[in-house]
């Protein structure tokens, strides 16, 4: 192992951006610490074939900032951080690479805790844990965080439905789930059980068809999402799907999904609101996974995780009520709630 860590210039307001490399293990990764005001930074590790380092830095910094907000809103006693491994998870990933990544995390001395994200499994994280105690989401411990993420999104979606439609009964509601990874599939199952009329889409056609048959759902092509007549959109793939153009085309009245960084830019929230569409900030509703991971970091039982999920749904209710009463966007109210939590006095 020939591991090197190089500090890069972190964006303003960020604490640290590190390039970790081990040519022998095939590792080239970025670890970003946005804030440790409320505790050590925590956030998953994503593996993706970024076209260049600039794209990887853009992604890891946005994700790390989102983790600060997510962890603060969920009241987890953790700061925000994220890691990305540059490469194709299907062809490039090896146990040696993951052990090298674990060593990089360990070299940060507990300022960053890592777990699974896109392209990384509990088995991969177990290899990383061979080189650090700061790797969590392990089988036999908190395990795969995906079901917890899906449960949190489902609970928040029902709260949103009550505010938007006057009832949290999803029977007959047309809900489009975009992306059928671990979280999206679990969410689709919950929605089907609740009586929703599902439309599913994913780039994996065989998986899409199998899920549609099993759940009695319709399907659409990934590029036809915004052509569908729907009540609720649940983005559960990668970020940036809500753009100026899609905001004008969308027929849904509620957006609640698991994907991180769903807005292409902050102004899209205004465009959605202008059309009467309620957007539930992703960092609020998709906190179930990090809640599960936090239980492992802090040594808390399942009951603690369930309490935190209930609290997240309660915060969504509070956020929407405050937005309604003040005429502001839910995203603005959520950001203000987080800012109060991150204030020096509150953090202390």
mmCIF file of N, CA and C in Angstrom, residues 20 34 59 126:
data_model
loop_
_atom_site.group_PDB
_atom_site.id
_atom_site.type_symbol
_atom_site.label_atom_id
_atom_site.label_comp_id
_atom_site.label_asym_id
_atom_site.label_seq_id
_atom_site.Cartn_x
_atom_site.Cartn_y
_atom_site.Cartn_z
ATOM 1 N N UNK A 20 -7.162 11.381 -1.768
ATOM 2 C CA UNK A 20 -6.499 10.164 -1.294
ATOM 3 C C UNK A 20 -6.165 9.285 -2.496
ATOM 4 N N UNK A 34 -17.323 19.197 5.476
ATOM 5 C CA UNK A 34 -17.958 20.506 5.394
ATOM 6 C C UNK A 34 -17.991 21.184 6.751
ATOM 7 N N UNK A 59 -19.378 17.239 -7.009
ATOM 8 C CA UNK A 59 -20.308 16.308 -6.381
ATOM 9 C C UNK A 59 -20.009 16.130 -4.891
ATOM 10 N N UNK A 126 -17.200 -3.442 4.744
ATOM 11 C CA UNK A 126 -16.504 -4.370 5.637
ATOM 12 C C UNK A 126 -15.021 -4.429 5.295
#
